[in-house]
Tab-separated table of C-alpha atoms in Angstrom:
chain	number	residue	atom	x	y	z
A	1	MET	CA	-21.713	-3.927	-22.540
A	2	ARG	CA	-21.590	-0.453	-20.194
A	3	LYS	CA	-23.523	-1.905	-16.970
A	4	ALA	CA	-19.930	-4.412	-17.667
A	5	LYS	CA	-18.330	-1.273	-17.805
A	6	VAL	CA	-20.016	0.687	-15.168
A	7	ARG	CA	-19.243	-2.670	-12.418
A	8	GLU	CA	-15.126	-2.799	-14.024
A	9	ALA	CA	-14.750	1.148	-13.313
A	10	LYS	CA	-16.568	0.992	-9.897
A	11	ALA	CA	-14.198	-2.108	-8.641
A	12	LYS	CA	-11.010	-0.201	-9.584
A	13	SER	CA	-12.654	2.547	-7.671
A	14	GLU	CA	-12.694	0.445	-4.748
A	15	GLU	CA	-9.533	-1.684	-5.082
A	16	THR	CA	-7.234	1.432	-3.993
A	17	PHE	CA	-4.145	1.376	-2.606
A	18	LYS	CA	-5.277	1.968	1.227
A	19	ALA	CA	-8.189	-0.961	0.761
A	20	ILE	CA	-5.262	-3.313	-0.602
A	21	ALA	CA	-3.086	-2.550	1.644
A	22	ASP	CA	-6.038	-2.677	4.796
A	23	GLU	CA	-6.730	-6.236	3.371
A	24	TRP	CA	-3.119	-7.503	3.461
A	25	LEU	CA	-2.543	-6.206	7.268
A	26	ALA	CA	-6.291	-8.359	7.847
A	27	ARG	CA	-5.105	-11.332	6.640
A	28	LEU	CA	-1.560	-11.218	8.452
A	29	GLU	CA	-3.114	-10.594	11.705
A	30	ILE	CA	-5.558	-13.649	11.242
A	31	GLU	CA	-2.537	-15.438	10.255
A	32	GLY	CA	-1.069	-14.580	13.591
A	33	ARG	CA	1.834	-11.949	13.555
A	34	ALA	CA	3.703	-10.506	16.472
A	35	THR	CA	1.251	-7.465	17.602
A	36	LYS	CA	4.555	-5.473	17.499
A	37	THR	CA	5.134	-6.186	13.657
A	38	LEU	CA	1.920	-5.469	12.282
A	39	GLN	CA	1.944	-1.868	14.247
A	40	LYS	CA	5.584	-1.507	12.838
A	41	MET	CA	3.767	-2.322	9.137
A	42	ARG	CA	0.744	0.418	9.443
A	43	TRP	CA	3.631	3.305	11.387
A	44	LEU	CA	5.094	2.276	7.460
A	45	LEU	CA	1.896	2.596	5.313
A	46	ASP	CA	0.885	5.242	7.056
A	47	LEU	CA	3.389	7.227	5.661
A	48	ALA	CA	2.549	6.323	2.152
A	49	TYR	CA	-1.372	6.609	2.522
A	50	PRO	CA	-1.332	10.767	1.990
A	51	LEU	CA	0.355	10.240	-0.963
A	52	ILE	CA	-1.278	7.282	-2.996
A	53	GLY	CA	-3.742	5.673	-0.483
A	54	ASN	CA	-6.860	6.852	-2.206
A	55	ARG	CA	-5.236	5.848	-6.088
A	56	PRO	CA	-6.697	2.935	-7.401
A	57	ILE	CA	-3.873	0.458	-7.265
A	58	ALA	CA	-3.693	-0.425	-10.841
A	59	ASP	CA	-3.362	2.797	-12.174
A	60	LEU	CA	0.152	3.131	-9.599
A	61	THR	CA	3.488	3.585	-11.547
A	62	VAL	CA	6.569	2.850	-10.226
A	63	PRO	CA	7.419	6.585	-10.365
A	64	GLU	CA	4.749	7.296	-7.685
A	65	LEU	CA	5.779	4.540	-5.952
A	66	LEU	CA	9.726	5.785	-5.753
A	67	GLU	CA	8.551	9.451	-4.604
A	68	VAL	CA	6.903	7.293	-1.996
A	69	LEU	CA	10.490	6.137	-1.231
A	70	ARG	CA	11.817	9.603	-1.567
A	71	THR	CA	9.327	11.227	0.569
A	72	VAL	CA	10.100	8.621	3.256
A	73	GLU	CA	14.001	9.308	2.747
A	74	VAL	CA	13.878	12.748	3.119
A	75	ARG	CA	12.865	12.312	6.098
A	76	TRP	CA	16.204	10.942	7.418
A	77	ARG	CA	14.536	7.735	7.411
A	78	TYR	CA	16.897	5.513	4.508
A	79	GLU	CA	16.397	2.284	7.082
A	80	THR	CA	12.184	2.834	6.491
A	81	ALA	CA	12.595	3.250	2.986
A	82	THR	CA	14.213	0.046	2.676
A	83	ARG	CA	12.059	-1.785	4.680
A	84	ALA	CA	8.744	-0.379	2.692
A	85	VAL	CA	11.110	-1.843	-1.258
A	86	ARG	CA	10.724	-5.056	1.422
A	87	ILE	CA	7.151	-5.054	2.770
A	88	GLY	CA	6.286	-3.539	-1.496
A	89	ARG	CA	7.995	-6.909	-2.327
A	90	SER	CA	6.227	-9.306	-0.299
A	91	GLY	CA	2.641	-7.616	-1.348
A	92	SER	CA	3.528	-8.441	-4.424
A	93	GLY	CA	3.698	-11.806	-4.802
């Protein structure tokens, strides 16, 4: 039982926002998405990484994700924040 909990904790710590996002981007690249599209997605995710990149994805809360979007908005990037919402929706499906 203890080993199972240790494995679960290790898996959870490896499933960070950045790791999942990088995996998702790699999958999109394999699917043949345009280079420019991938560059834009990487740029957008680079805005989120300092805030939530190292956090386990299972531990992220809606208020934390909203904070990321608000941070982008504060930088006068409302359109970018809107794109982040769209990317978040497509990644969670």
